[in-house]
Amino acid sequence: MNLPNKLTSARFGLTVLFVWALFTPVKFHNTLALVLFNIASITDFLDGKIARDRGLITNFGILMDSLADKILTCSAFIAFVETTHTNPMAPVKVAAWMVILIVAREFAITGLRLLAAAKSIVLAAENFGKHKTVSQIAAINALLLLDACQEWPVASEHFIQKWLPPLALFMLWLTVILTAASGAIYLWRNRALYLNDM
């Protein structure tokens, strides 16, 4: 197994540790979750860059890299539904319908790509999809930071109470909008793949 594929595989393990950190009662668990999520996000950047630079692109990497990304981000959003609603002090609540939309979009696009692959067609990522991914990572980081800051004695209460909650809420809504829009655009532009079989 080459280095990019090892990094991709490591992201699955980091996702498990990340979710564990979110729910474990140990001290500074939210800070640990924030660190683990960002390490996993860095492996996402590195595996693709190394694979392209060294010519190490494999079928395993093409399939598993995308799958690992979706599992990481979807796991985070699903976990937020519980963590934000079981904490009465949580300033930002992640609604279940938001997460359902995000997960449904990922299933729909993955299904479309599988359909395209069955017809020997490769669907490239579009700019909307890339913006969606960036917004998802930013939203997850903002929500994680919101909880992690409460574990830091040196954190400014003014920053936490005044600036961070609106930022996290804005990023969450931006993610929902971009996720829905990018999914709809992708499905529409590639509609010939599934409409011709009806």
mmCIF file of C-alpha atoms in Angstrom:
data_model
loop_
_atom_site.group_PDB
_atom_site.id
_atom_site.type_symbol
_atom_site.label_atom_id
_atom_site.label_comp_id
_atom_site.label_asym_id
_atom_site.label_seq_id
_atom_site.Cartn_x
_atom_site.Cartn_y
_atom_site.Cartn_z
ATOM 1 C CA MET A 1 0.000 0.000 0.000
ATOM 2 C CA ASN A 2 1.492 3.344 -1.027
ATOM 3 C CA LEU A 3 1.695 6.444 1.185
ATOM 4 C CA PRO A 4 -1.420 8.245 -0.130
ATOM 5 C CA ASN A 5 -3.519 5.123 0.424
ATOM 6 C CA LYS A 6 -2.097 4.742 3.932
ATOM 7 C CA LEU A 7 -3.126 8.327 4.689
ATOM 8 C CA THR A 8 -6.596 7.647 3.299
ATOM 9 C CA SER A 9 -6.920 4.504 5.438
ATOM 10 C CA ALA A 10 -5.688 6.429 8.484
ATOM 11 C CA ARG A 11 -8.567 8.868 8.014
ATOM 12 C CA PHE A 12 -11.059 6.088 8.756
ATOM 13 C CA GLY A 13 -9.291 5.397 12.052
ATOM 14 C CA LEU A 14 -9.081 9.104 12.860
ATOM 15 C CA THR A 15 -12.827 9.417 12.257
ATOM 16 C CA VAL A 16 -13.489 6.719 14.873
ATOM 17 C CA LEU A 17 -11.198 8.477 17.359
ATOM 18 C CA PHE A 18 -12.805 11.837 16.550
ATOM 19 C CA VAL A 19 -16.328 10.573 17.277
ATOM 20 C CA TRP A 20 -15.086 8.848 20.440
ATOM 21 C CA ALA A 21 -13.522 12.127 21.604
ATOM 22 C CA LEU A 22 -16.785 13.999 21.068
ATOM 23 C CA PHE A 23 -18.689 11.745 23.444
ATOM 24 C CA THR A 24 -16.084 10.604 25.968
ATOM 25 C CA PRO A 25 -16.230 12.317 29.395
ATOM 26 C CA VAL A 26 -12.461 12.844 29.646
ATOM 27 C CA LYS A 27 -11.076 16.316 30.312
ATOM 28 C CA PHE A 28 -10.577 18.513 27.240
ATOM 29 C CA HIS A 29 -12.451 16.004 25.058
ATOM 30 C CA ASN A 30 -13.823 18.757 22.809
ATOM 31 C CA THR A 31 -10.339 20.123 22.259
ATOM 32 C CA LEU A 32 -9.136 16.615 21.435
ATOM 33 C CA ALA A 33 -11.999 16.204 18.951
ATOM 34 C CA LEU A 34 -11.038 19.509 17.307
ATOM 35 C CA VAL A 35 -7.407 18.399 16.961
ATOM 36 C CA LEU A 36 -8.319 14.954 15.602
ATOM 37 C CA PHE A 37 -10.729 16.406 13.047
ATOM 38 C CA ASN A 38 -8.078 18.782 11.746
ATOM 39 C CA ILE A 39 -5.451 16.051 11.547
ATOM 40 C CA ALA A 40 -7.921 13.982 9.522
ATOM 41 C CA SER A 41 -8.625 16.991 7.287
ATOM 42 C CA ILE A 42 -4.889 17.471 6.695
ATOM 43 C CA THR A 43 -4.536 13.831 5.596
ATOM 44 C CA ASP A 44 -7.266 14.523 3.040
ATOM 45 C CA PHE A 45 -5.176 17.317 1.541
ATOM 46 C CA LEU A 46 -1.919 15.377 1.713
ATOM 47 C CA ASP A 47 -3.065 12.080 0.205
ATOM 48 C CA GLY A 48 -4.404 13.768 -2.917
ATOM 49 C CA LYS A 49 -1.387 16.037 -3.341
ATOM 50 C CA ILE A 50 1.143 13.226 -2.858
ATOM 51 C CA ALA A 51 -0.766 10.904 -5.194
ATOM 52 C CA ARG A 52 -0.825 13.519 -7.966
ATOM 53 C CA ASP A 53 2.766 14.710 -7.492
ATOM 54 C CA ARG A 54 4.255 11.193 -7.405
ATOM 55 C CA GLY A 55 1.931 9.543 -9.891
ATOM 56 C CA LEU A 56 0.514 7.195 -7.268
ATOM 57 C CA ILE A 57 -3.160 7.439 -8.220
ATOM 58 C CA THR A 58 -4.871 4.052 -7.761
ATOM 59 C CA ASN A 59 -8.420 2.710 -7.994
ATOM 60 C CA PHE A 60 -8.335 2.173 -4.222
ATOM 61 C CA GLY A 61 -7.403 5.808 -3.685
ATOM 62 C CA ILE A 62 -10.036 7.145 -6.068
ATOM 63 C CA LEU A 63 -12.775 5.181 -4.292
ATOM 64 C CA MET A 64 -11.646 5.326 -0.680
ATOM 65 C CA ASP A 65 -10.476 8.948 -0.595
ATOM 66 C CA SER A 66 -13.936 10.219 -1.461
ATOM 67 C CA LEU A 67 -15.583 7.689 0.877
ATOM 68 C CA ALA A 68 -13.295 8.619 3.793
ATOM 69 C CA ASP A 69 -14.104 12.322 3.311
ATOM 70 C CA LYS A 70 -17.835 11.713 3.334
ATOM 71 C CA ILE A 71 -17.681 9.449 6.386
ATOM 72 C CA LEU A 72 -15.633 12.031 8.301
ATOM 73 C CA THR A 73 -17.875 15.020 7.563
ATOM 74 C CA CYS A 74 -21.180 13.132 7.817
ATOM 75 C CA SER A 75 -20.090 11.578 11.135
ATOM 76 C CA ALA A 76 -19.353 15.037 12.485
ATOM 77 C CA PHE A 77 -22.717 16.503 11.467
ATOM 78 C CA ILE A 78 -24.666 13.485 12.745
ATOM 79 C CA ALA A 79 -22.819 13.693 16.082
ATOM 80 C CA PHE A 80 -23.629 17.418 16.338
ATOM 81 C CA VAL A 81 -27.357 16.680 16.303
ATOM 82 C CA GLU A 82 -26.915 14.824 19.593
ATOM 83 C CA THR A 83 -24.199 16.930 21.212
ATOM 84 C CA THR A 84 -25.910 20.262 20.553
ATOM 85 C CA HIS A 85 -29.394 19.111 21.580
ATOM 86 C CA THR A 86 -28.355 17.285 24.759
ATOM 87 C CA ASN A 87 -26.434 20.346 25.936
ATOM 88 C CA PRO A 88 -28.921 22.990 27.111
ATOM 89 C CA MET A 89 -26.127 25.569 27.086
ATOM 90 C CA ALA A 90 -25.214 24.996 23.429
ATOM 91 C CA PRO A 91 -25.591 28.380 21.679
ATOM 92 C CA VAL A 92 -25.964 26.766 18.227
ATOM 93 C CA LYS A 93 -28.272 23.820 17.613
ATOM 94 C CA VAL A 94 -27.707 21.606 14.585
ATOM 95 C CA ALA A 95 -31.149 20.601 13.305
ATOM 96 C CA ALA A 96 -31.710 17.016 12.176
ATOM 97 C CA TRP A 97 -33.211 18.165 8.852
ATOM 98 C CA MET A 98 -29.967 19.978 8.025
ATOM 99 C CA VAL A 99 -27.947 16.815 8.530
ATOM 100 C CA ILE A 100 -30.468 14.717 6.590
ATOM 101 C CA LEU A 101 -30.079 17.112 3.645
ATOM 102 C CA ILE A 102 -26.268 16.967 3.841
ATOM 103 C CA VAL A 103 -26.154 13.160 4.052
ATOM 104 C CA ALA A 104 -28.829 12.718 1.358
ATOM 105 C CA ARG A 105 -26.828 14.937 -1.004
ATOM 106 C CA GLU A 106 -23.710 12.815 -0.483
ATOM 107 C CA PHE A 107 -25.655 9.586 -1.128
ATOM 108 C CA ALA A 108 -27.239 11.050 -4.276
ATOM 109 C CA ILE A 109 -23.954 12.243 -5.772
ATOM 110 C CA THR A 110 -22.158 8.998 -4.874
ATOM 111 C CA GLY A 111 -24.975 7.049 -6.549
ATOM 112 C CA LEU A 112 -24.714 9.231 -9.649
ATOM 113 C CA ARG A 113 -20.964 8.652 -9.857
ATOM 114 C CA LEU A 114 -21.453 4.894 -9.518
ATOM 115 C CA LEU A 115 -24.016 5.016 -12.325
ATOM 116 C CA ALA A 116 -21.559 6.987 -14.463
ATOM 117 C CA ALA A 117 -18.751 4.532 -13.682
ATOM 118 C CA ALA A 118 -20.973 1.644 -14.790
ATOM 119 C CA LYS A 119 -21.214 3.432 -18.146
ATOM 120 C CA SER A 120 -17.437 4.050 -18.211
ATOM 121 C CA ILE A 121 -17.925 7.771 -17.636
ATOM 122 C CA VAL A 122 -15.821 9.715 -15.150
ATOM 123 C CA LEU A 123 -17.577 12.638 -13.486
ATOM 124 C CA ALA A 124 -15.113 15.309 -12.411
ATOM 125 C CA ALA A 125 -15.630 17.390 -9.297
ATOM 126 C CA GLU A 126 -17.097 20.833 -9.946
ATOM 127 C CA ASN A 127 -16.283 24.162 -8.313
ATOM 128 C CA PHE A 128 -19.582 24.204 -6.421
ATOM 129 C CA GLY A 129 -18.705 20.845 -4.896
ATOM 130 C CA LYS A 130 -15.269 22.086 -3.875
ATOM 131 C CA HIS A 131 -16.781 25.167 -2.227
ATOM 132 C CA LYS A 132 -19.247 22.888 -0.461
ATOM 133 C CA THR A 133 -16.429 20.783 0.962
ATOM 134 C CA VAL A 134 -14.537 23.844 2.210
ATOM 135 C CA SER A 135 -17.692 25.243 3.823
ATOM 136 C CA GLN A 136 -18.425 21.919 5.531
ATOM 137 C CA ILE A 137 -14.940 21.743 7.037
ATOM 138 C CA ALA A 138 -15.162 25.384 8.130
ATOM 139 C CA ALA A 139 -18.605 24.850 9.712
ATOM 140 C CA ILE A 140 -17.466 21.737 11.573
ATOM 141 C CA ASN A 141 -14.389 23.573 12.833
ATOM 142 C CA ALA A 142 -16.487 26.523 14.015
ATOM 143 C CA LEU A 143 -18.873 24.231 15.912
ATOM 144 C CA LEU A 144 -15.997 22.254 17.425
ATOM 145 C CA LEU A 145 -14.191 25.448 18.393
ATOM 146 C CA LEU A 146 -17.344 26.710 20.080
ATOM 147 C CA ASP A 147 -17.272 23.760 22.488
ATOM 148 C CA ALA A 148 -13.492 23.562 22.775
ATOM 149 C CA CYS A 149 -13.149 27.222 23.808
ATOM 150 C CA GLN A 150 -15.235 26.535 26.885
ATOM 151 C CA GLU A 151 -12.483 24.166 28.064
ATOM 152 C CA TRP A 152 -9.762 26.813 27.782
ATOM 153 C CA PRO A 153 -9.359 29.002 30.876
ATOM 154 C CA VAL A 154 -7.483 31.642 28.880
ATOM 155 C CA ALA A 155 -10.159 31.958 26.208
ATOM 156 C CA SER A 156 -11.855 35.314 26.021
ATOM 157 C CA GLU A 157 -15.456 35.066 27.203
ATOM 158 C CA HIS A 158 -16.331 38.081 25.069
ATOM 159 C CA PHE A 159 -15.084 36.308 21.946
ATOM 160 C CA ILE A 160 -16.919 33.076 22.807
ATOM 161 C CA GLN A 161 -20.203 34.718 23.715
ATOM 162 C CA LYS A 162 -20.355 37.491 21.114
ATOM 163 C CA TRP A 163 -18.500 36.448 17.965
ATOM 164 C CA LEU A 164 -18.133 32.688 17.796
ATOM 165 C CA PRO A 165 -21.815 31.596 17.997
ATOM 166 C CA PRO A 166 -22.948 33.880 15.117
ATOM 167 C CA LEU A 167 -19.949 32.752 13.066
ATOM 168 C CA ALA A 168 -20.723 29.082 13.683
ATOM 169 C CA LEU A 169 -24.399 29.619 12.841
ATOM 170 C CA PHE A 170 -23.519 31.501 9.651
ATOM 171 C CA MET A 171 -21.114 28.770 8.541
ATOM 172 C CA LEU A 172 -23.712 26.088 9.290
ATOM 173 C CA TRP A 173 -26.365 27.786 7.159
ATOM 174 C CA LEU A 174 -23.850 28.515 4.400
ATOM 175 C CA THR A 175 -22.937 24.819 4.345
ATOM 176 C CA VAL A 176 -26.570 23.746 4.116
ATOM 177 C CA ILE A 177 -27.224 26.171 1.243
ATOM 178 C CA LEU A 178 -24.061 25.255 -0.688
ATOM 179 C CA THR A 179 -24.647 21.535 -0.119
ATOM 180 C CA ALA A 180 -28.197 21.722 -1.470
ATOM 181 C CA ALA A 181 -27.243 23.990 -4.377
ATOM 182 C CA SER A 182 -24.175 21.992 -5.433
ATOM 183 C CA GLY A 183 -26.137 18.732 -5.297
ATOM 184 C CA ALA A 184 -29.005 20.121 -7.349
ATOM 185 C CA ILE A 185 -26.647 21.616 -9.949
ATOM 186 C CA TYR A 186 -24.614 18.410 -10.219
ATOM 187 C CA LEU A 187 -27.723 16.261 -10.649
ATOM 188 C CA TRP A 188 -29.185 18.653 -13.236
ATOM 189 C CA ARG A 189 -26.015 18.939 -15.325
ATOM 190 C CA ASN A 190 -25.664 15.162 -15.441
ATOM 191 C CA ARG A 191 -29.357 14.373 -15.789
ATOM 192 C CA ALA A 192 -28.797 12.548 -19.086
ATOM 193 C CA LEU A 193 -27.184 9.716 -17.104
ATOM 194 C CA TYR A 194 -30.376 8.779 -15.298
ATOM 195 C CA LEU A 195 -33.191 10.284 -17.442
ATOM 196 C CA ASN A 196 -32.212 8.234 -20.488
ATOM 197 C CA ASP A 197 -32.828 5.017 -18.536
ATOM 198 C CA MET A 198 -36.377 5.972 -17.495
#
